[in-house]
Coordinates of C-alpha atoms in Angstrom, one line a residue:
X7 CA 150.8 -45.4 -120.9
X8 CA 150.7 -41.9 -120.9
X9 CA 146.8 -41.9 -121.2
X10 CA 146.6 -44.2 -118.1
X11 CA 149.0 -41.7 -116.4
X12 CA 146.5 -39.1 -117.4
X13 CA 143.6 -40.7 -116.4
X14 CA 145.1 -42.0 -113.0
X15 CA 146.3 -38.1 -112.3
X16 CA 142.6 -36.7 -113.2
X17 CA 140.9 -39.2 -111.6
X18 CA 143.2 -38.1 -108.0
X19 CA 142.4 -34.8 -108.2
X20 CA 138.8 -35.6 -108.6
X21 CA 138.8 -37.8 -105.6
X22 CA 141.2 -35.1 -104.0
X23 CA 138.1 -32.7 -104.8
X24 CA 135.6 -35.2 -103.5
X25 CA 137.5 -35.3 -100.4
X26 CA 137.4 -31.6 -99.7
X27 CA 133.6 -31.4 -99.8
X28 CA 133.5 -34.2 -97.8
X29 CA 135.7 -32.3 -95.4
X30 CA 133.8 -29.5 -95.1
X31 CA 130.4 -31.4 -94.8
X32 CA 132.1 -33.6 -91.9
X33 CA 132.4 -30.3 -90.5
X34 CA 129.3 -28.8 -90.7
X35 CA 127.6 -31.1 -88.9
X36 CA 128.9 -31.1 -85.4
X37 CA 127.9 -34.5 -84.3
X38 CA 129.9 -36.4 -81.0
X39 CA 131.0 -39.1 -84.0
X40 CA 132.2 -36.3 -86.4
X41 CA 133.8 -34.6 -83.5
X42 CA 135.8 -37.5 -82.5
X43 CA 136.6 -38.8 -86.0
X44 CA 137.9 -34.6 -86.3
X45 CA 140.5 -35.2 -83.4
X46 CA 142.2 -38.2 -84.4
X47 CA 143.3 -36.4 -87.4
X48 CA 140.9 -39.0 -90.0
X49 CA 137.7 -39.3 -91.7
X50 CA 136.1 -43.3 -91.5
X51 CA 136.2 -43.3 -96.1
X52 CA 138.2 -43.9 -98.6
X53 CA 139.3 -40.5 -99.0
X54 CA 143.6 -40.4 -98.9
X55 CA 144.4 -37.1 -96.7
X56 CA 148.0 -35.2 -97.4
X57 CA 149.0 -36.4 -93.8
X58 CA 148.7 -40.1 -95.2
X59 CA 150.4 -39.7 -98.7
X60 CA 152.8 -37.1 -97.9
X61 CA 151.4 -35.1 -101.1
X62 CA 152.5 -31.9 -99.6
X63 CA 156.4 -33.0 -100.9
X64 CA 154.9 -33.6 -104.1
X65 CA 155.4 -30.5 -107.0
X66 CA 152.2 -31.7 -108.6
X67 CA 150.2 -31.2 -105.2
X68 CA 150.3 -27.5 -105.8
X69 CA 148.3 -28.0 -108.7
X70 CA 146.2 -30.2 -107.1
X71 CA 145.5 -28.2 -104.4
X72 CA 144.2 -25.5 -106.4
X73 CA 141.9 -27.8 -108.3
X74 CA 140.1 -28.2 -104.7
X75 CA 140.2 -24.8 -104.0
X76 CA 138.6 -24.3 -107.3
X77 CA 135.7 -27.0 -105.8
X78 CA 135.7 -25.8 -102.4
X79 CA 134.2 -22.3 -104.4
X80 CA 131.9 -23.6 -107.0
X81 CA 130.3 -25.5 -103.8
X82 CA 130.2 -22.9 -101.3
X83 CA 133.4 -22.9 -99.6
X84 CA 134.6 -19.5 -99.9
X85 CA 131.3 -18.5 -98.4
X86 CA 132.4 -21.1 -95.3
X87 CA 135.9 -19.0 -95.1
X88 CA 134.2 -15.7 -95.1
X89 CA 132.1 -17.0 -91.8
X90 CA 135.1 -18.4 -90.4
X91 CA 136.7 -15.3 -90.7
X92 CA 133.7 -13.2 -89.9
X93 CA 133.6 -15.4 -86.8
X94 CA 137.4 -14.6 -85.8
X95 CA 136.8 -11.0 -86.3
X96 CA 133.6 -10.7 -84.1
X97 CA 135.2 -12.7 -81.4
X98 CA 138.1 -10.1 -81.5
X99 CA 136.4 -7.4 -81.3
X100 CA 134.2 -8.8 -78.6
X101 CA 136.8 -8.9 -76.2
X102 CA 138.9 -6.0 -77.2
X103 CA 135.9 -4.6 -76.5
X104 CA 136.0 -5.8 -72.9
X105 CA 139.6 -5.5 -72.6
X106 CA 139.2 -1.3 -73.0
X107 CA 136.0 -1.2 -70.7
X108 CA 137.2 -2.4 -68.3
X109 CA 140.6 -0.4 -68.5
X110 CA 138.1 3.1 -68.6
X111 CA 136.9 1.6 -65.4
X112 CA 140.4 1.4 -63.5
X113 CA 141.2 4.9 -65.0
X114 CA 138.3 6.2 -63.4
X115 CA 139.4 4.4 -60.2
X116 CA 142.1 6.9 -60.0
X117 CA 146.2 6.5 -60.7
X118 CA 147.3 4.3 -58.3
X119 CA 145.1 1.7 -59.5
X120 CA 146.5 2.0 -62.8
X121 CA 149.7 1.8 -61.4
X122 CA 148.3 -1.6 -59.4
X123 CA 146.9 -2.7 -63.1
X124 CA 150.5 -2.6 -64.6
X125 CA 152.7 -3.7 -62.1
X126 CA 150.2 -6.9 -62.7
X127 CA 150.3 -7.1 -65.7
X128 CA 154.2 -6.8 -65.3
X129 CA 153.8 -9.9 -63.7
X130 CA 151.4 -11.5 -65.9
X131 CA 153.9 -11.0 -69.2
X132 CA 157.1 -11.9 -67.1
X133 CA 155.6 -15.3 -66.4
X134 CA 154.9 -16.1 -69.7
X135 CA 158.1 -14.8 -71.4
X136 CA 160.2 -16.8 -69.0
X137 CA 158.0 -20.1 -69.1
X138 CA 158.7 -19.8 -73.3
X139 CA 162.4 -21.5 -72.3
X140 CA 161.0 -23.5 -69.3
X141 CA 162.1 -27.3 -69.6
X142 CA 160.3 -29.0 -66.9
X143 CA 162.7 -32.0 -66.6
X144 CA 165.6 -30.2 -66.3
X145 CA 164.1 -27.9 -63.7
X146 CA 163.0 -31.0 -61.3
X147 CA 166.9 -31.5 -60.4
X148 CA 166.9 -27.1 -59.2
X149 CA 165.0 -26.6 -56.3
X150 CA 164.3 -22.7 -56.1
X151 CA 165.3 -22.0 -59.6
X152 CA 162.1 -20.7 -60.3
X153 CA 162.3 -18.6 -57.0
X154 CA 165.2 -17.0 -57.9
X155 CA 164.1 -15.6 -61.3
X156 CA 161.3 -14.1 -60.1
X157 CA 163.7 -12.7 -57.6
X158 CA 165.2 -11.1 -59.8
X159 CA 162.2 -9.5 -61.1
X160 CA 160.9 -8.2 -57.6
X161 CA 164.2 -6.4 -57.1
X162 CA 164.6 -4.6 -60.4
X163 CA 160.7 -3.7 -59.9
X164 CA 161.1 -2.4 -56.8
X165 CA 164.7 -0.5 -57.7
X166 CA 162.3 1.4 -60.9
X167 CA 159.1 1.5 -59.0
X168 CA 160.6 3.1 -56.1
X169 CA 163.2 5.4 -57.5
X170 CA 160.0 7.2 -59.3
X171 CA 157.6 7.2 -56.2
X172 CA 160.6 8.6 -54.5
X173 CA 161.1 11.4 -57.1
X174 CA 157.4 12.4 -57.2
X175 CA 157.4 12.7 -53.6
X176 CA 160.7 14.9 -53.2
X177 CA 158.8 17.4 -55.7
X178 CA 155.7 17.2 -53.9
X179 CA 155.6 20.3 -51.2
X180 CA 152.8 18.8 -49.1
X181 CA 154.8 15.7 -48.7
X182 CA 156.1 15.0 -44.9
X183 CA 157.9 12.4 -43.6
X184 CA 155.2 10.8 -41.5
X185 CA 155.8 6.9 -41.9
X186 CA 159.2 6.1 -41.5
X187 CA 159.7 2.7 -42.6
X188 CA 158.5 3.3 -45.9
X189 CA 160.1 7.0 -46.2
X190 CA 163.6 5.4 -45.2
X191 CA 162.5 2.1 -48.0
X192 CA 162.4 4.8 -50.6
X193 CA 164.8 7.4 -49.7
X194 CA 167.5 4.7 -49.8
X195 CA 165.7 2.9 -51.9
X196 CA 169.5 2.8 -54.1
X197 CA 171.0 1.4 -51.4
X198 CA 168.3 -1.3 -50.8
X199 CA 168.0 -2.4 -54.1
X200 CA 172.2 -3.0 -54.5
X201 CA 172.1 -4.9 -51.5
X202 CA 169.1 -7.5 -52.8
X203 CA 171.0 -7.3 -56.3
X204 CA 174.3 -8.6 -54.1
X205 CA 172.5 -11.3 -52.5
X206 CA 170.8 -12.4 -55.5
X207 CA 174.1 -12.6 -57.4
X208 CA 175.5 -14.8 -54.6
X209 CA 172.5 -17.0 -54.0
X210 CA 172.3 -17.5 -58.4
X211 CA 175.9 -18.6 -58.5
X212 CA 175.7 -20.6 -55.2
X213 CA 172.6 -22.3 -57.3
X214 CA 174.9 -23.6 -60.0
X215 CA 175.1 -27.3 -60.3
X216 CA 177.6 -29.5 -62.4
X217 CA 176.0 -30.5 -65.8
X218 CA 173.7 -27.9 -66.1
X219 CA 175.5 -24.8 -66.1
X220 CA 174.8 -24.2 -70.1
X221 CA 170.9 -24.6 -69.1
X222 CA 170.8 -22.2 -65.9
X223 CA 173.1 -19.5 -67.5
X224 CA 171.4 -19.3 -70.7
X225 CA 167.9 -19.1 -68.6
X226 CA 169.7 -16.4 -66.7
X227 CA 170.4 -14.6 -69.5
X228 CA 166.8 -15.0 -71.1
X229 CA 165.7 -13.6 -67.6
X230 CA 168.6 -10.4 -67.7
X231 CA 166.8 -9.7 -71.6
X232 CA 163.2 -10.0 -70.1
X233 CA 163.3 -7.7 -67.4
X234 CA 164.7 -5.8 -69.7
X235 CA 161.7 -5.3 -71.4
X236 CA 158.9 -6.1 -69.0
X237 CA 160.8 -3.5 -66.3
X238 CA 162.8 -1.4 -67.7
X239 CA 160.9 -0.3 -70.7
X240 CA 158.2 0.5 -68.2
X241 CA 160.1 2.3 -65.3
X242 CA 158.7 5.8 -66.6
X243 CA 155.0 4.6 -66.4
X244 CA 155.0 5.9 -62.7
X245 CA 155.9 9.3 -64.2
X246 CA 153.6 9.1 -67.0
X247 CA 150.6 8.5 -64.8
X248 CA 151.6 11.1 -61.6
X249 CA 152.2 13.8 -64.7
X250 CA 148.7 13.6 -65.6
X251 CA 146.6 10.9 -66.7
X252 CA 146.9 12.9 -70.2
X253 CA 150.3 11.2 -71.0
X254 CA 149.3 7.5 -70.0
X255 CA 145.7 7.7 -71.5
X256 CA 147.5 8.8 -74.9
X257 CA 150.1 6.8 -75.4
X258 CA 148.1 3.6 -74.6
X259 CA 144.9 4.3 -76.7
X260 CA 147.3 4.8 -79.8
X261 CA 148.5 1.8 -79.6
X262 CA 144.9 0.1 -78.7
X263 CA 143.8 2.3 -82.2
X264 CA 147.0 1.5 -84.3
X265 CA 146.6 -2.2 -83.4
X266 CA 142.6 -2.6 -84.4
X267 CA 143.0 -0.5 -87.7
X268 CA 146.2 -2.5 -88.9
X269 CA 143.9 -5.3 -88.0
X270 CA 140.9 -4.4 -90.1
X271 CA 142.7 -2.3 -92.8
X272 CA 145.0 -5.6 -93.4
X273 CA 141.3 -8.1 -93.2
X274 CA 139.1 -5.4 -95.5
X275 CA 142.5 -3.8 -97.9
X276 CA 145.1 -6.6 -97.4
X277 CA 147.0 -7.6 -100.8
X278 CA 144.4 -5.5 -103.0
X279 CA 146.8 -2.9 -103.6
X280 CA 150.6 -4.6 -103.6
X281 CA 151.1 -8.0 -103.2
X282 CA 154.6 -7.5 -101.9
X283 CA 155.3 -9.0 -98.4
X284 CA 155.7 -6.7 -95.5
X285 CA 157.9 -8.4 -93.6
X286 CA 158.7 -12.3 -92.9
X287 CA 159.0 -12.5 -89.3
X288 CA 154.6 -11.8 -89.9
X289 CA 153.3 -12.8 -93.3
X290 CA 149.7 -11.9 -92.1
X291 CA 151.1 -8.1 -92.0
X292 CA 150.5 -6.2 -95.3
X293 CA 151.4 -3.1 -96.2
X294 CA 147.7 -1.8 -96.6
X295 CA 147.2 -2.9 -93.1
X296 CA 150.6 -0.9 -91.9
X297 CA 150.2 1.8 -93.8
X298 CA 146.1 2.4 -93.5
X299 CA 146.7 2.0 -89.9
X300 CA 148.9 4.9 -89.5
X301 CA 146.5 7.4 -91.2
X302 CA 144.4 6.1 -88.9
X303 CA 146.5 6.6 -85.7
X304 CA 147.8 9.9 -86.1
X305 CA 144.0 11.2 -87.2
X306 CA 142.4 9.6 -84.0
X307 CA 145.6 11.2 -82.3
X308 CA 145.0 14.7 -83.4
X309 CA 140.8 14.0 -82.3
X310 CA 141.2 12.1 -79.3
X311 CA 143.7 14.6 -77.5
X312 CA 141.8 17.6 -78.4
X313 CA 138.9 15.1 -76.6
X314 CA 141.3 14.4 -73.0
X315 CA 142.0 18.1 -73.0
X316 CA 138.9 19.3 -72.1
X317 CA 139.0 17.3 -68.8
X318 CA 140.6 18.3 -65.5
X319 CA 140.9 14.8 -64.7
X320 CA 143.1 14.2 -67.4
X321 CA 145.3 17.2 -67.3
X322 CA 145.6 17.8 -63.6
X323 CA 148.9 17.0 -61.9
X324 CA 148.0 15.0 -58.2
X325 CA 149.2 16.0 -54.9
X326 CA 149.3 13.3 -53.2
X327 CA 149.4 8.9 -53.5
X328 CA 145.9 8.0 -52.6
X329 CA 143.5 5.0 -52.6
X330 CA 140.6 7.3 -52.6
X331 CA 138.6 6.3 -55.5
X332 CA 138.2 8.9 -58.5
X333 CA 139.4 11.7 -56.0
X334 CA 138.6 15.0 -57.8
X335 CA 141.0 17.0 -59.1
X336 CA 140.9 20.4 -59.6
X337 CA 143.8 23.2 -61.5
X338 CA 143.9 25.5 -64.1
X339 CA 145.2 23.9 -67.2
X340 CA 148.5 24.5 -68.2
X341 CA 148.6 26.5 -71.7
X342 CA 149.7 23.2 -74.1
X343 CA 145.7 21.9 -72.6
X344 CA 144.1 25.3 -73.9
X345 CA 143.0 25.7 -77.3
X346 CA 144.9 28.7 -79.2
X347 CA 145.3 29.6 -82.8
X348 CA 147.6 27.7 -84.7
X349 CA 149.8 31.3 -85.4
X350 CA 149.9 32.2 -81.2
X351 CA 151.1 28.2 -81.1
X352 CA 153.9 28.9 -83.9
X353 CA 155.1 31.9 -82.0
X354 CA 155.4 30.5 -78.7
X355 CA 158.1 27.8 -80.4
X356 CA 160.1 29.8 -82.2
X357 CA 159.6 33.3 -81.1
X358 CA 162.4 35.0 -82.5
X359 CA 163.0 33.5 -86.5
X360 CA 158.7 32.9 -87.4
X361 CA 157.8 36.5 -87.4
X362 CA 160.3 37.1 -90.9
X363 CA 158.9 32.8 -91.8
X364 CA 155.4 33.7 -91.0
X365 CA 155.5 36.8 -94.0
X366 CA 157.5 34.7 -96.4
X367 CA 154.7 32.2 -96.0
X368 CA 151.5 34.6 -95.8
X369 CA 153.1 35.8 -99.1
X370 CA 153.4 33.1 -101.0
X371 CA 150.0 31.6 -99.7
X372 CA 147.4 34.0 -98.4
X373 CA 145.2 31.3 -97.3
X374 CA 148.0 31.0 -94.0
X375 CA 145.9 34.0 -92.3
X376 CA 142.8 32.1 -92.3
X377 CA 145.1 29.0 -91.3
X378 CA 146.8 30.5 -88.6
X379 CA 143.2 31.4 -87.0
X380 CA 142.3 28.3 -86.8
X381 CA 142.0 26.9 -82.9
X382 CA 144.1 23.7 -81.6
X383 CA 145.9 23.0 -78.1
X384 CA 149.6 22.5 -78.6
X385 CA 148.9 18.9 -77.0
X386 CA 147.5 18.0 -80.1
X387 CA 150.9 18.3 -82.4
X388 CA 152.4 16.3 -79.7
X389 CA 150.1 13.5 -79.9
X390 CA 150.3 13.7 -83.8
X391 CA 154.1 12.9 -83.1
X392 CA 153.2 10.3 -80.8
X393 CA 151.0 8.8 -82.7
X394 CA 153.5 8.8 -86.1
X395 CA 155.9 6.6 -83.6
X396 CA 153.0 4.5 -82.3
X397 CA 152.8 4.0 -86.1
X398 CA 156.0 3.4 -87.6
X399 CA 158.1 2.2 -84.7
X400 CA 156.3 0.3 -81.9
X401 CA 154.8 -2.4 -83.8
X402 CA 158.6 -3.3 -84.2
X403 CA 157.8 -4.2 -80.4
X404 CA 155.0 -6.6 -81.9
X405 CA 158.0 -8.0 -84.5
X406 CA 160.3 -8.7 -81.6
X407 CA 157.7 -10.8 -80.2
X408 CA 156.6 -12.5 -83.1
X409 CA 160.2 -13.2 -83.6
X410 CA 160.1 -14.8 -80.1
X411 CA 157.2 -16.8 -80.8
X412 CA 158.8 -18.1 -84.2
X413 CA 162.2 -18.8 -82.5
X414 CA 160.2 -21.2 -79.9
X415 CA 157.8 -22.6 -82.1
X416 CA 154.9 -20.9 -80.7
X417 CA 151.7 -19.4 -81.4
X418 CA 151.0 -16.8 -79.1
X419 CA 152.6 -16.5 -75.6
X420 CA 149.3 -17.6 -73.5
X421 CA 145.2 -18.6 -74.4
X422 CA 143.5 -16.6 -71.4
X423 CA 142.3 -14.0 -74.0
X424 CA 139.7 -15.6 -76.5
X425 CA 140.9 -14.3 -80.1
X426 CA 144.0 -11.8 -78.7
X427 CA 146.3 -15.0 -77.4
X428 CA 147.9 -13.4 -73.9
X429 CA 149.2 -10.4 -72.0
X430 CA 152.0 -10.2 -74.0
X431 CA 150.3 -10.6 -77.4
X432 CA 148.6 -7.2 -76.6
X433 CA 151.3 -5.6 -74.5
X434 CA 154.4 -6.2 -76.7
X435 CA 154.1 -2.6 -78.6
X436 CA 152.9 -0.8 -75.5
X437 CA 156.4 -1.2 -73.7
X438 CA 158.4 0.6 -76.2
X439 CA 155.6 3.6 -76.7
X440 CA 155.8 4.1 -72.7
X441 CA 159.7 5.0 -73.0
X442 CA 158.7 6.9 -76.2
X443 CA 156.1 9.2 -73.9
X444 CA 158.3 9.6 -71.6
X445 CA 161.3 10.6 -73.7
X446 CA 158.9 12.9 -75.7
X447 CA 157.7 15.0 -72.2
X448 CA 161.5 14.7 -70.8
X449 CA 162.3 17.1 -74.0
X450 CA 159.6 18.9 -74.9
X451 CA 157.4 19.5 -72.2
X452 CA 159.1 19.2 -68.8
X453 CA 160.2 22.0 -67.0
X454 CA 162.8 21.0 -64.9
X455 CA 162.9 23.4 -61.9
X456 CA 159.5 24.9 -60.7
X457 CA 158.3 26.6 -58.0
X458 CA 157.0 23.4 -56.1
X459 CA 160.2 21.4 -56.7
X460 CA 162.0 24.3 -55.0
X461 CA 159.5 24.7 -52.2
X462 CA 159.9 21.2 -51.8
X463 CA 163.5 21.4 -51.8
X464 CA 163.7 23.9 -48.9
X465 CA 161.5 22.2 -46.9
X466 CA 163.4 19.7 -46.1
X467 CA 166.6 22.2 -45.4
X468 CA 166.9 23.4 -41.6
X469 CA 165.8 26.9 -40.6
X470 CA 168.7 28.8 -40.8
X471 CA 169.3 27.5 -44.4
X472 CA 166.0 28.2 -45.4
X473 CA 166.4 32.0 -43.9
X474 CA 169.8 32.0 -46.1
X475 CA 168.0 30.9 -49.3
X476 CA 165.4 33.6 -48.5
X477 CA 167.8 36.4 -47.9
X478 CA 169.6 35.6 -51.3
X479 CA 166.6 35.3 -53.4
X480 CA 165.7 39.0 -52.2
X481 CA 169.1 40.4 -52.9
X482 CA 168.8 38.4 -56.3
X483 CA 165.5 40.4 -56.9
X484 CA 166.3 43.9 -55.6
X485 CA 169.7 43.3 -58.2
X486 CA 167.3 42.4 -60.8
X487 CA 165.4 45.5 -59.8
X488 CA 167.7 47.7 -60.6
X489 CA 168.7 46.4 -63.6

């Protein structure tokens, strides 16, 4: 009996082999039969399939499924995976490809185009994170449920969106009050704001109806944790932009860079060097691909903004909102844009303690005088902390997305970008490194009082306050005078 058993098991996992190259020739050729056979899930033979056996709950089918893997390879198969993922690969880069042409072309629009381009895709990414918990039938008995979510949405927009135009226009000298619907829309734009917020809050719980208050309150909640991070992760992106395109260009393209290498340092390195899992939320993620990609980052960070710094379009501060396309802009750089050697850098951050560190070093490594010759722009160490973060930290955006995904049984969260999935798929790590930009200028680069934020200030004081300030200010200047 046990040779019968023997004979019985060998002779299914020769027919299990003979299935697989069938398989893969039914696939080869693309005929309107073979296609059809392909999508109701059988082949017209007398082939078993693991969908009409169950074999996948059987221990042995591991074996077995290594003995066709083992054909698939002596017949050409592996050479049929590397195309497939050849394929994948090209059609990625294809449209990645697109994707970034065609954000240089609205950068060269000007910034409030790319302020247009991401209050869309705002919009874009909302829809699809709120349509993961959509139940259609449930939703047929709430008229304006829908409505009211994206409500919601508009009116935390607008409360981010306008508090930042309103504080880049109170800084902005050259700013007068000329339209006054929109000047009084933004000045109390506060006030505004709480007042749709109120209505909203009484319209939602007007909205309630019996037997479905577990449904709408847990979508209201999923729609209170989106916003969240579609708005207010993004409510400094306003700033970024209006304080130089520098910022926004930077903090996007390292995550654009960080996202391809972990792609193609996972697809060429992946598993060659540890076979340990990175992390199960993503099993594609290795740690080659992690780890490869941020050597990658922070070297195309150090390169690339030493690149944007030699352009007045990048570093130059605008006046004024316009629609003007690609308005020139012209300033002298401010000193972090112009190159300067690594020792005047050093200096210039800790001026009193690195003249006695600077001789401790020099003396223990002569080489430091040659070193501290050598030309950067102090923008460039803050993109090389930029891009550690867009390295170690915002694909933990990507994990909370693909933790979203898994939770809802999804793939990606949309299909209208051949080989990237949708807006979200390619936005989720850009939120977080937005709110990192802006934290990072916040402390280390923004000057809180300047001279236009003061002339702004007393111009919209009367004239016998402005003659005050004037008065004091040369009393506080004779006084420091005589000092």
């Amino acid at each position: 009996s046990g040779y019968h058993l023997g004979s019985r098991k060998g002779g299914w996992m020769r027919q299990r082999s003979h299935c697989a190259l069938r398989s893969i020739a039914m696939r080869r050729q693309t005929t309107p039969e073979n296609s059809m056979r392909h999508r109701r899930g059988r082949v017209e033979s007398d082939c078993a399939t693991e969908e009409d056996t169950d074999i996948a709950d059987d221990p042995r089918s591991e074996g077995e499924s290594k003995e066709a893997k083992v054909a698939l390879k002596t017949e050409g198969g592996d050479k049929l995976l590397s195309k497939a993922k050849m394929k994948k690969m090209t059609i990625r880069a294809v449209f990645g490809t697109a994707m970034m042409v065609t954000f240089s072309g609205i950068i060269y629009l000007g910034h409030v185009y790319l302020c247009i381009l991401v209050f869309a895709l705002q919009c874009f990414i909302f829809s699809e994170l709120v349509g993961v918990r959509k139940k259609q039938a449930a939703e047929r008995k709430l008229p304006l449920f829908r409505s009211i979510q994206w409500a919601w949405f508009f009116v935390a927009a607008f409360f981010t969106w306008s508090a930042s135009i309103c504080e880049f226009l109170e800084s902005n000298p050259k700013f007068t009050a000329s339209w006054s619907t929109a000047q009084l829309l933004l000045e109390k734009n506060m006030m505004v704001s709480f007042s749709l917020y109120t209505m909203l809050m009484i319209v939602s719980v007007l909205s309630l109806r019996k037997g479905l208050y577990k449904y709408q309150i847990t979508q209201y909640t999923w729609t209170m944790v989106t916003i969240c991070i579609v708005v207010f992760q993004t409510q400094a992106v306003f700033t970024l932009i209006y304080a130089g395109l520098f910022w926004f260009v930077l903090s996007s393209s390292l995550v654009i860079c960080n996202d391809i290498m972990a792609y193609y340092c996972g697809q060429l390195l992946g598993k060659k060097l540890t076979k340990r899992k990175f992390l199960e939320l993503s099993p594609n993620k290795t740690w080659e691909g992690f780890l490869g990609s941020a050597v990658c980052t922070c070297i195309f960070a150090f390169w690339f903004s030493k690149f944007l710094c030699g352009y007045n379009w990048m570093t130059c501060v605008p006046e004024e909102i316009t629609f003007a396309a690609h308005k020139v802009l012209e300033c002298t750089p401010a000193d972090m844009y112009r190159p300067r050697s690594i020792k005047d850098i050093a200096f210039s951050i800790s001026p009193r303690n690195m003249a006695d560190i600077w001789e401790i070093l020099v003396k223990l490594m002569p080489a430091m005088n040659t070193i501290g010759e050598f030309q950067i722009c102090l923008a460039q160490i803050h993109a090389i902390s930029l891009g550690a973060f867009a390295s170690f930290a915002a694909p933990f955006g990507g994990f909370l997305s693909s933790a979203i995904k898994r939770a809802y049984g999804i793939k990606d969260f949309n299909n209208i970008i051949p080989g990237h999935g949708g807006m979200m798929d390619r936005m989720d790590c850009q939120f977080v490194m937005f709110l990192c930009t802006y934290v990072h200028i916040r402390t280390f680069v923004y000057t809180p009082v300047t001279v236009d934020l003061v002339m702004a200030s007393a111009a919209r004081l009367s004239l016998a306050d402005q003659k005050e300030v004037l008065a004091r200010l040369q009393q506080r200047l004779e006084q420091q005078a005589l000092r």
